Short mmCIF file of C-alpha atoms in Angstrom, two decimals:
data_model
loop_
_atom_site.label_atom_id
_atom_site.label_comp_id
_atom_site.label_asym_id
_atom_site.label_seq_id
_atom_site.Cartn_x
_atom_site.Cartn_y
_atom_site.Cartn_z
CA GLN A 1464 5.50 0.83 37.08
CA LEU A 1465 3.51 1.76 33.98
CA GLN A 1466 4.30 -0.31 30.90
CA LEU A 1467 3.47 0.26 27.26
CA GLN A 1468 3.76 -2.37 24.54
CA GLU A 1469 3.33 -1.90 20.82
CA SER A 1470 1.93 -4.66 18.63
CA GLY A 1471 1.08 -5.06 14.97
CA PRO A 1472 2.43 -6.26 11.62
CA GLY A 1473 6.10 -5.75 10.99
CA LEU A 1474 5.63 -5.62 7.23
CA VAL A 1475 3.14 -3.51 5.30
CA LYS A 1476 2.79 -3.18 1.54
CA PRO A 1477 3.04 0.21 -0.16
CA SER A 1478 -0.29 2.07 -0.45
CA GLU A 1479 -1.82 -0.04 2.33
CA THR A 1480 -2.66 1.01 5.89
CA LEU A 1481 -0.25 0.60 8.78
CA SER A 1482 -2.07 -0.40 11.97
CA LEU A 1483 -0.50 -0.60 15.42
CA THR A 1484 -1.87 -0.98 18.92
CA CYS A 1485 -0.34 0.07 22.22
CA THR A 1486 -1.40 -1.84 25.32
CA VAL A 1487 -0.97 -0.04 28.63
CA SER A 1488 -0.46 -2.10 31.78
CA SER A 1489 0.08 -1.36 35.48
CA GLY A 1490 -1.89 1.85 35.10
CA SER A 1491 -5.14 3.18 33.68
CA ILE A 1492 -5.42 4.88 30.32
CA ASN A 1493 -8.41 6.71 31.82
CA SER A 1494 -6.13 8.85 33.98
CA GLY A 1495 -6.56 12.54 33.35
CA GLY A 1496 -3.50 14.68 32.73
CA TYR A 1497 -1.91 12.56 30.00
CA TYR A 1498 -1.99 12.25 26.26
CA TRP A 1499 -1.37 8.84 24.76
CA SER A 1500 1.09 9.29 21.95
CA TRP A 1501 2.74 7.83 18.87
CA ILE A 1502 6.26 8.75 17.83
CA ARG A 1503 8.37 7.26 15.07
CA GLN A 1504 12.03 7.06 14.19
CA ARG A 1505 13.16 6.34 10.65
CA PRO A 1506 16.33 4.22 10.37
CA GLY A 1507 19.31 6.23 11.52
CA LYS A 1508 17.22 9.37 12.00
CA GLY A 1509 15.69 11.41 14.80
CA LEU A 1510 12.34 11.32 16.55
CA GLU A 1511 9.12 12.46 14.88
CA TRP A 1512 5.91 13.09 16.82
CA ILE A 1513 2.94 11.57 14.97
CA GLY A 1514 0.10 12.54 17.26
CA TYR A 1515 -1.66 11.87 20.53
CA ILE A 1516 -5.08 11.31 22.03
CA TYR A 1517 -6.76 12.11 25.34
CA TYR A 1518 -8.72 9.43 27.16
CA TYR A 1519 -12.10 10.85 26.10
CA GLY A 1520 -11.11 10.78 22.45
CA SER A 1521 -9.74 14.19 21.44
CA ALA A 1522 -6.83 13.58 19.07
CA TYR A 1523 -4.15 15.89 17.71
CA TYR A 1524 -1.81 15.16 14.83
CA ASN A 1525 1.44 16.35 13.37
CA PRO A 1526 0.36 18.68 10.53
CA SER A 1527 2.72 16.90 8.12
CA LEU A 1528 0.91 13.58 8.71
CA GLN A 1529 -2.57 14.73 9.65
CA SER A 1530 -4.39 13.76 6.46
CA LEU A 1531 -3.14 10.17 6.66
CA THR A 1532 -3.27 9.53 10.41
CA THR A 1533 -5.94 8.31 12.77
CA ILE A 1534 -5.38 7.66 16.46
CA SER A 1535 -8.13 6.01 18.49
CA ILE A 1536 -8.52 4.86 22.06
CA ASP A 1537 -10.21 1.86 23.70
CA THR A 1538 -10.46 2.57 27.40
CA SER A 1539 -12.20 -0.73 28.16
CA ASN A 1540 -9.09 -2.63 27.02
CA ASN A 1541 -6.54 -0.01 28.12
CA GLN A 1542 -5.30 0.36 24.54
CA PHE A 1543 -4.84 3.02 21.92
CA SER A 1544 -4.13 2.58 18.25
CA LEU A 1545 -2.51 4.17 15.23
CA LYS A 1546 -3.58 3.93 11.62
CA LEU A 1547 -1.42 5.45 8.91
CA SER A 1548 -2.89 5.16 5.44
CA SER A 1549 -1.34 5.05 1.97
CA VAL A 1550 2.09 4.20 3.30
CA THR A 1551 5.28 4.43 1.28
CA ALA A 1552 8.85 3.29 1.91
CA ALA A 1553 9.39 6.59 3.71
CA ASP A 1554 7.09 5.32 6.47
CA THR A 1555 9.52 2.52 7.33
CA ALA A 1556 10.46 3.26 10.92
CA VAL A 1557 10.46 2.14 14.52
CA TYR A 1558 7.13 3.20 15.97
CA TYR A 1559 6.95 4.02 19.66
CA CYS A 1560 3.96 4.61 21.87
CA ALA A 1561 4.51 6.88 24.85
CA ARG A 1562 2.70 8.78 27.57
CA PHE A 1563 2.80 12.59 27.34
CA VAL A 1564 2.50 14.47 30.61
CA MET A 1565 0.37 17.55 30.11
CA THR A 1566 1.72 19.54 33.05
CA SER A 1567 5.40 19.21 32.16
CA GLY A 1568 5.07 18.68 28.38
CA ASP A 1569 7.25 15.60 28.07
CA PHE A 1570 7.09 11.84 27.49
CA ASP A 1571 7.75 9.96 30.70
CA TYR A 1572 6.99 6.36 29.71
CA TRP A 1573 7.77 4.71 26.39
CA GLY A 1574 7.14 1.36 24.79
CA GLN A 1575 10.12 -0.59 23.50
CA GLY A 1576 9.22 0.27 19.91
CA THR A 1577 8.28 -1.87 16.95
CA LEU A 1578 9.90 -1.84 13.52
CA VAL A 1579 7.49 -1.51 10.63
CA THR A 1580 8.90 -2.03 7.16
CA VAL A 1581 6.99 -0.87 4.10
CA SER A 1582 7.85 -3.11 1.19
CA SER A 1583 6.15 -5.17 -1.47
CA GLU B 866 6.46 25.81 13.95
CA ILE B 867 9.21 25.99 16.53
CA VAL B 868 12.46 24.47 15.27
CA LEU B 869 15.02 23.06 17.69
CA THR B 870 18.72 23.09 16.80
CA GLN B 871 21.16 20.94 18.76
CA SER B 872 24.90 21.40 18.87
CA PRO B 873 27.30 19.92 18.39
CA GLY B 874 26.12 17.13 16.16
CA THR B 875 28.70 14.81 17.64
CA LEU B 876 30.71 15.20 20.83
CA SER B 877 33.78 12.99 21.24
CA LEU B 878 34.88 12.70 24.85
CA SER B 879 36.55 10.30 27.25
CA PRO B 880 34.98 8.69 30.34
CA GLY B 881 35.24 11.06 33.29
CA GLU B 882 35.07 14.18 31.14
CA ARG B 883 32.34 16.79 31.28
CA ALA B 884 29.80 16.97 28.44
CA THR B 885 27.92 20.14 27.54
CA LEU B 886 25.10 19.83 25.01
CA SER B 887 23.15 22.75 23.60
CA CYS B 888 19.57 23.07 22.36
CA ARG B 889 18.36 26.30 20.79
CA ALA B 890 14.76 27.06 19.85
CA SER B 891 13.65 29.33 17.01
CA GLN B 892 11.11 30.94 19.38
CA THR B 893 10.51 31.00 23.10
CA VAL B 894 9.25 27.62 24.33
CA SER B 895 7.03 26.89 27.30
CA SER B 896 8.87 23.77 28.36
CA LEU B 897 11.86 21.72 27.31
CA ALA B 898 12.85 18.13 28.01
CA TRP B 899 15.95 16.04 27.37
CA TYR B 900 16.09 12.35 26.47
CA GLN B 901 18.84 9.77 26.21
CA GLN B 902 18.68 7.04 23.59
CA ARG B 903 21.09 4.14 23.65
CA PRO B 904 21.45 1.93 20.54
CA GLY B 905 18.46 -0.36 20.08
CA GLN B 906 16.54 1.17 22.98
CA ALA B 907 13.65 3.56 23.37
CA PRO B 908 14.40 7.10 24.46
CA ARG B 909 14.49 7.70 28.21
CA LEU B 910 13.38 10.95 29.84
CA LEU B 911 16.29 12.59 31.64
CA ILE B 912 15.24 16.17 32.30
CA SER B 913 11.78 17.70 32.52
CA ASP B 914 10.86 21.40 32.44
CA ALA B 915 14.42 22.37 31.51
CA SER B 916 16.02 21.54 34.85
CA ASN B 917 14.13 18.82 36.76
CA ARG B 918 15.73 15.40 36.77
CA ALA B 919 13.27 12.61 36.03
CA THR B 920 12.78 9.79 38.49
CA GLY B 921 15.87 7.63 38.88
CA ILE B 922 18.18 9.83 36.83
CA PRO B 923 21.66 10.20 38.35
CA ALA B 924 22.75 13.55 39.72
CA ARG B 925 25.55 13.86 37.16
CA PHE B 926 22.85 14.90 34.67
CA SER B 927 21.67 18.49 34.95
CA GLY B 928 19.69 20.83 32.77
CA SER B 929 19.53 24.59 32.60
CA GLY B 930 18.22 27.42 30.47
CA SER B 931 15.03 29.21 29.57
CA GLY B 932 13.39 30.99 26.69
CA THR B 933 15.28 29.83 23.61
CA ASP B 934 18.60 28.52 24.96
CA PHE B 935 18.99 25.33 26.94
CA THR B 936 21.89 23.17 28.10
CA LEU B 937 22.27 19.58 29.22
CA THR B 938 25.39 18.90 31.26
CA ILE B 939 26.82 15.52 32.19
CA SER B 940 29.35 16.29 34.89
CA SER B 941 31.51 13.18 34.53
CA LEU B 942 30.81 10.72 31.75
CA GLU B 943 30.22 7.11 32.67
CA PRO B 944 30.57 4.36 30.02
CA GLU B 945 26.78 3.99 29.81
CA ASP B 946 26.35 7.70 28.99
CA PHE B 947 27.70 7.34 25.46
CA ALA B 948 24.47 7.66 23.52
CA VAL B 949 22.36 10.08 21.51
CA TYR B 950 20.61 12.94 23.33
CA TYR B 951 17.48 14.69 22.09
CA CYS B 952 15.77 17.82 23.27
CA GLN B 953 12.00 18.23 22.89
CA GLN B 954 9.75 21.24 23.33
CA ARG B 955 6.09 21.78 24.02
CA SER B 956 4.30 24.77 22.55
CA ASN B 957 0.86 25.76 21.39
CA TRP B 958 1.00 24.33 17.88
CA PRO B 959 2.28 21.96 16.80
CA PRO B 960 2.48 20.86 20.37
CA VAL B 961 5.60 18.73 20.16
CA THR B 962 8.86 18.93 18.24
CA PHE B 963 12.20 17.21 18.78
CA GLY B 964 15.70 18.39 18.05
CA PRO B 965 17.90 16.42 15.64
CA GLY B 966 20.03 14.95 18.43
CA THR B 967 23.62 15.09 19.67
CA LYS B 968 25.67 11.93 19.65
CA VAL B 969 28.14 11.58 22.51
CA ASP B 970 30.76 9.06 21.53
CA ILE B 971 33.98 7.75 23.02
CA LYS B 972 37.12 9.60 22.03
#
């Protein structure tokens, strides 16, 4: 069964860059047909798609976050990463990585999520 | 951008009752999925392509609809079904949006 696990600092200072990594196990990130995705959930709020990346590096971002977001992929280590720059308190959220299935247009596997707090 | 509206915001029901959740899109969508999120957990895919149950999802969950109007039905609520439910659509651009969620709580 495919597993995804987020890792990274739980506390980031305002104006700095949030960096998270998702490690994929029991499956290859090189598999065609999937986008590797980041989604966040602010405290008590709904789900917000941040962006996703294909295994050969094409990335797509939520227009509302595009200028601040970079998603990259490391196929040799079966990982993909998120960088969100110039963070503010509004970026405090649980960040999930997930696999997006291109044929059906949904997220079939999710990480457990990691809480990132933006505070000085 | 396609906007998804879910109703009701909160649904208060008793175990054993039937739950009917609605998701309406501002434009025709090419696919729609439903997720369940229990407190402190990641969302779990329930329904794919409007009506296909995901692997391991009990038969009491069913999805229907097309175009702009979609429904998730839970035929008889079990205690573990009290949770928040989100719909999500895939379109050309932006490729993914989620609805605001419907909370199903115990009456």
